[in-house]
Coordinates of C-alpha atoms in Angstrom, one line a residue:
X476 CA -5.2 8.5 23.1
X477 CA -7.7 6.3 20.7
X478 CA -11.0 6.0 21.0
X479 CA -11.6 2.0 21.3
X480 CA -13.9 1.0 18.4
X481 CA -13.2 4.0 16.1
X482 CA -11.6 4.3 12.7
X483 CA -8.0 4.6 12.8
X484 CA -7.0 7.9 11.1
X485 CA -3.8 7.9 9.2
X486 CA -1.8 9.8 11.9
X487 CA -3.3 7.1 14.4
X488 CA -1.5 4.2 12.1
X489 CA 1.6 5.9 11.4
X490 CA 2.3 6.4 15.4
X491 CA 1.4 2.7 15.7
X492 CA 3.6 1.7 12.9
X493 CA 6.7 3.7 14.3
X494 CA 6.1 3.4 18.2
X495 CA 4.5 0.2 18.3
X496 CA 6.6 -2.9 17.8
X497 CA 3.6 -5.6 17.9
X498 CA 1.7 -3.5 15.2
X499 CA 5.0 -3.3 12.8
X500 CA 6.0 -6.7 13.0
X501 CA 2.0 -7.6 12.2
X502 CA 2.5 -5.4 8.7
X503 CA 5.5 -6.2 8.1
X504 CA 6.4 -9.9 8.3
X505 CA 3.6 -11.0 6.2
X506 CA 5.2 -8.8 3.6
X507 CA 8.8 -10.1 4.8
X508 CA 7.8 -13.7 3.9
X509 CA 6.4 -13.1 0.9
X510 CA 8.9 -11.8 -0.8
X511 CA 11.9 -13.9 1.0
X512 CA 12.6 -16.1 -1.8
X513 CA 12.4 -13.7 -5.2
X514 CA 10.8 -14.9 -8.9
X515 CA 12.8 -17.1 -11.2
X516 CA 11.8 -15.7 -14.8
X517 CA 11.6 -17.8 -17.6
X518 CA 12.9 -17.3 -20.5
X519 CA 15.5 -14.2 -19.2
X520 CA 18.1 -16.0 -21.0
X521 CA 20.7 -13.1 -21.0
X522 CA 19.4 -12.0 -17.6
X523 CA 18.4 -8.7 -18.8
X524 CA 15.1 -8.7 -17.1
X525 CA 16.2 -9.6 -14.1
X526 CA 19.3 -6.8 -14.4
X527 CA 16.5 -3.9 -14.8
X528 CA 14.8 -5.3 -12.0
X529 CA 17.7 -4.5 -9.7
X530 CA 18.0 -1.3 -11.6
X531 CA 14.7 -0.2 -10.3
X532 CA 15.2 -1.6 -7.0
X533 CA 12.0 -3.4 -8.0
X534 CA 11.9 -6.0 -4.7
X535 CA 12.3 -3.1 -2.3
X536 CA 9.3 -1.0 -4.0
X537 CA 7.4 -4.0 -3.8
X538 CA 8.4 -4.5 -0.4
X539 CA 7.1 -1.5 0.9
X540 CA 3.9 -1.0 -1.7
X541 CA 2.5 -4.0 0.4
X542 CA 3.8 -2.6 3.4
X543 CA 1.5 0.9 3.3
X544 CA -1.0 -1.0 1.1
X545 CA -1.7 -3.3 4.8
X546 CA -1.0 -0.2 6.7
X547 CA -3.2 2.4 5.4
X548 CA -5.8 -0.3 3.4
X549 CA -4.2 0.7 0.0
X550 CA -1.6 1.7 -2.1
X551 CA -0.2 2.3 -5.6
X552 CA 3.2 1.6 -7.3
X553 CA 3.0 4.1 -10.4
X554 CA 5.2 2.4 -13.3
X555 CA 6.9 5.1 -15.4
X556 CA 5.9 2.7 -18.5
X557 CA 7.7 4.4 -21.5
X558 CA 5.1 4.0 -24.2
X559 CA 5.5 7.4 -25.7
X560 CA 1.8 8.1 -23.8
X561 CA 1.5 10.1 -20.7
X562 CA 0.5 8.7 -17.1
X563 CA -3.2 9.8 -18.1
X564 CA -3.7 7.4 -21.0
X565 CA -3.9 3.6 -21.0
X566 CA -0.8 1.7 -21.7
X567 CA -0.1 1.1 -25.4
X568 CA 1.5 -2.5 -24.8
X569 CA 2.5 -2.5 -28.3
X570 CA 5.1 0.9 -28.1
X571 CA 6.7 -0.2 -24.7
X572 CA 10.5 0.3 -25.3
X573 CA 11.5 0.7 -21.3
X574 CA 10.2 0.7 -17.7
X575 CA 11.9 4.0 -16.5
X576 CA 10.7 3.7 -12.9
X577 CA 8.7 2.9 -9.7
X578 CA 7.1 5.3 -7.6
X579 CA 4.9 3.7 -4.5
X580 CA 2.4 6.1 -3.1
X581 CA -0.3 5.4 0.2
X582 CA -4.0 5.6 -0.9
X583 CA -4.1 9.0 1.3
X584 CA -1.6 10.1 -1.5
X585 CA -4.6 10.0 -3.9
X586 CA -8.4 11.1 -4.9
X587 CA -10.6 8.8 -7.2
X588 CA -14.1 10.6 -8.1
X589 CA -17.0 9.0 -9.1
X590 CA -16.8 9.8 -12.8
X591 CA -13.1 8.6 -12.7
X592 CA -14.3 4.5 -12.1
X593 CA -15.9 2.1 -14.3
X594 CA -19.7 2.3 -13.9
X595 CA -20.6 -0.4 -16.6
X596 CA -21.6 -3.9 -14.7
X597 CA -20.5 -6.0 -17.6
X598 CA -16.8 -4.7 -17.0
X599 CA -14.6 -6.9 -15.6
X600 CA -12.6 -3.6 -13.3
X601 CA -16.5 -2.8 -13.1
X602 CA -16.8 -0.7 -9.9
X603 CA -12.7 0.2 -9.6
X604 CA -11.3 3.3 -10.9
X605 CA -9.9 3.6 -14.1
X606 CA -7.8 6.4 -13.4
X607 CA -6.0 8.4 -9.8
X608 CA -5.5 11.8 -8.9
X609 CA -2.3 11.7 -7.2
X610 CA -1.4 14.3 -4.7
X611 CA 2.4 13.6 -4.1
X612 CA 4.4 15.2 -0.6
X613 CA 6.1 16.8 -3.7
X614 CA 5.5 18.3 -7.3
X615 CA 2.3 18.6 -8.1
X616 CA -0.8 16.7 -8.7
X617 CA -1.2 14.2 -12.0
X618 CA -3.7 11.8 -12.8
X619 CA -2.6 8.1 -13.6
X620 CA -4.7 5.4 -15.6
X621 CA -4.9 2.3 -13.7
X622 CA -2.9 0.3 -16.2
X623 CA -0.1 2.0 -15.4
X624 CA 0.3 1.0 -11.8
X625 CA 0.1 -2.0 -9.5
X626 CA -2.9 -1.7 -6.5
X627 CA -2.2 -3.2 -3.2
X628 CA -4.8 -3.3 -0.4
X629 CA -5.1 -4.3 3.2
X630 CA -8.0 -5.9 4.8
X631 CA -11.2 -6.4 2.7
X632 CA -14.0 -4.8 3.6
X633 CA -17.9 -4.3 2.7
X634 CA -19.2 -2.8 -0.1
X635 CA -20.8 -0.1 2.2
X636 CA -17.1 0.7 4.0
X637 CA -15.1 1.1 0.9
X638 CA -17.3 3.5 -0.2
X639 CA -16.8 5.1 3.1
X640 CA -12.8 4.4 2.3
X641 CA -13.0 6.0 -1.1
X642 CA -12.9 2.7 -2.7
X643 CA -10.0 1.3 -0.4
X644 CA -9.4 -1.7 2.5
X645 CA -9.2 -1.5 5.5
X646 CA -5.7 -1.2 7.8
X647 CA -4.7 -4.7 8.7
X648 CA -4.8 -3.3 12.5
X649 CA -8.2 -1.8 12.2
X650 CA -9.9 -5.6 13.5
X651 CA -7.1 -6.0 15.9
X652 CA -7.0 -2.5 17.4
X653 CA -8.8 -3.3 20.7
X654 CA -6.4 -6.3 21.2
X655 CA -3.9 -4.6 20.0
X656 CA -3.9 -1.9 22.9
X657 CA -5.1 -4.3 25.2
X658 CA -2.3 -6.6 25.1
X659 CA 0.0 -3.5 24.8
X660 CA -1.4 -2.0 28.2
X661 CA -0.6 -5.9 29.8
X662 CA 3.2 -4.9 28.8
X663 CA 3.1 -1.8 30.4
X664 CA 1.5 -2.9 33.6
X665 CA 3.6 -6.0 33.5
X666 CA 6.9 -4.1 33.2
X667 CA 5.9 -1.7 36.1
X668 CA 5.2 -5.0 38.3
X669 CA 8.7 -5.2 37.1
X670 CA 10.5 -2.6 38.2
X671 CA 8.4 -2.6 41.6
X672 CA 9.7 -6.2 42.3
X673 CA 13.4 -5.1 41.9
X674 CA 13.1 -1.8 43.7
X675 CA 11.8 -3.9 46.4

C-alpha cells in the first residue's frame, strides 16, 4: 500500500495512472481540453507546415508530453532539429532545413548535474538546465541542450522541493493523494454495501 503523506515514487504514479480511473481522468482531461481544438497558423499558405505537423504526429506527442509532464512533475519532447549540429549543441536557427522528429521522454528518463544549469542570476533560464542527460528504455545515453526540446511540468513547487526533485514539479496527484485514496476507499466500501444489499 502507500504511505499517506509521502512522496509518490514513480512506480506508485504509474499503478495509479493504469488502475486508478479518478487519477487518469485528473491527468488526462486537462490535457484533453487543451488540445481539443488544434492551432490555425498563419501564414501556411500552401499548408506545408501544417502537413509536417501530421507527419510528426506532432498533436499526439504533445498530447502525451503534457500527459507524463502532470504525471511524473516533468517531461521532455526532444526535437530532432536538423541544423547540421548534434543534440549537444544549441540550435543554429539560421541552418534549420527540417524538423526530422519528436521523441517525448518522463523526467525519470533523465539526469541534470549541477554544472549542467545556468548559474548566472542575470540569465533569464538562470537556475534551469541548459543541457539533459537522457537515459532512454533503449539505445544509450546522449546529452540534449535545452533548445532543442520543449519542457513540460506538473504542479509547481518550492524552491527547496525542486531541488529535492532534481529541478522538476511535482505530480499533479501528489496534493490530492490523501483524497484521492480516501474517496477511492468510499467506492470500495460503497460497492460492498452493494453487493451485501442484493445478496440479501
Amino acid at each position: 500500500g502507500f504511505i499517506p503523506d509521502a512522496r509518490l515514487t514513480y512506480t506508485d504514479l504509474t499503478y495509479l495512472y493504469r488502475s486508478d480511473g479518478l487519477a487518469k481522468r485528473a491527468i488526462n482531461l486537462p490535457v484533453n481540453d487543451m488540445l481539443r481544438a488544434w492551432y490555425k497558423l498563419e501564414g501556411d499558405t500552401d499548408g506545408k507546415i501544417e502537413l509536417r505537423m501530421k507527419e510528426l504526429d506532432a498533436r499526439r506527442q504533445l498530447k502525451r508530453a503534457l500527459r507524463l509532464g502532470r504525471l511524473f512533475g516533468g517531461s521532455l519532447v526532444v526535437m530532432g532539429i536538423n541544423d547540421g549540429l548534434t543534440y549537444e549543441n544549441p540550435v543554429n536557427e539560421n541552418k534549420i532545413k527540417s524538423i526530422d522528429h519528436l521523441h517525448v521522454f518522463d523526467r525519470w528518463r533523465m539526469t541534470v548535474n549541477t554544472a549542467d544549469l545556468y548559474l548566472d542570476p542575470a540569465n533569464q533560464r538562470y537556475g534551469l538546465p541548459e543541457r539533459y542527460l537522457i537515459t532512454p528504455l533503449y539505445g544509450v545515453p546522449f546529452y540534449v541542450h535545452e533548445s532543442r526540446v520543449l519542457r513540460f511540468e506538473g504542479e509547481d513547487v518550492t524552491d527547496l522541493i525542486r531541488i529535492q526533485n532534481q529541478g522538476w514539479s511535482d505530480s499533479v496527484l501528489q496534493s490530492v493523494w490523501d483524497r484521492l485514496r480516501a474517496l477511492g476507499e468510499t467506492y470500495g466500501n460503497l460497492e460492498t454495501i452493494l453487493d451485501e444489499f442484493i445478496i440479501g
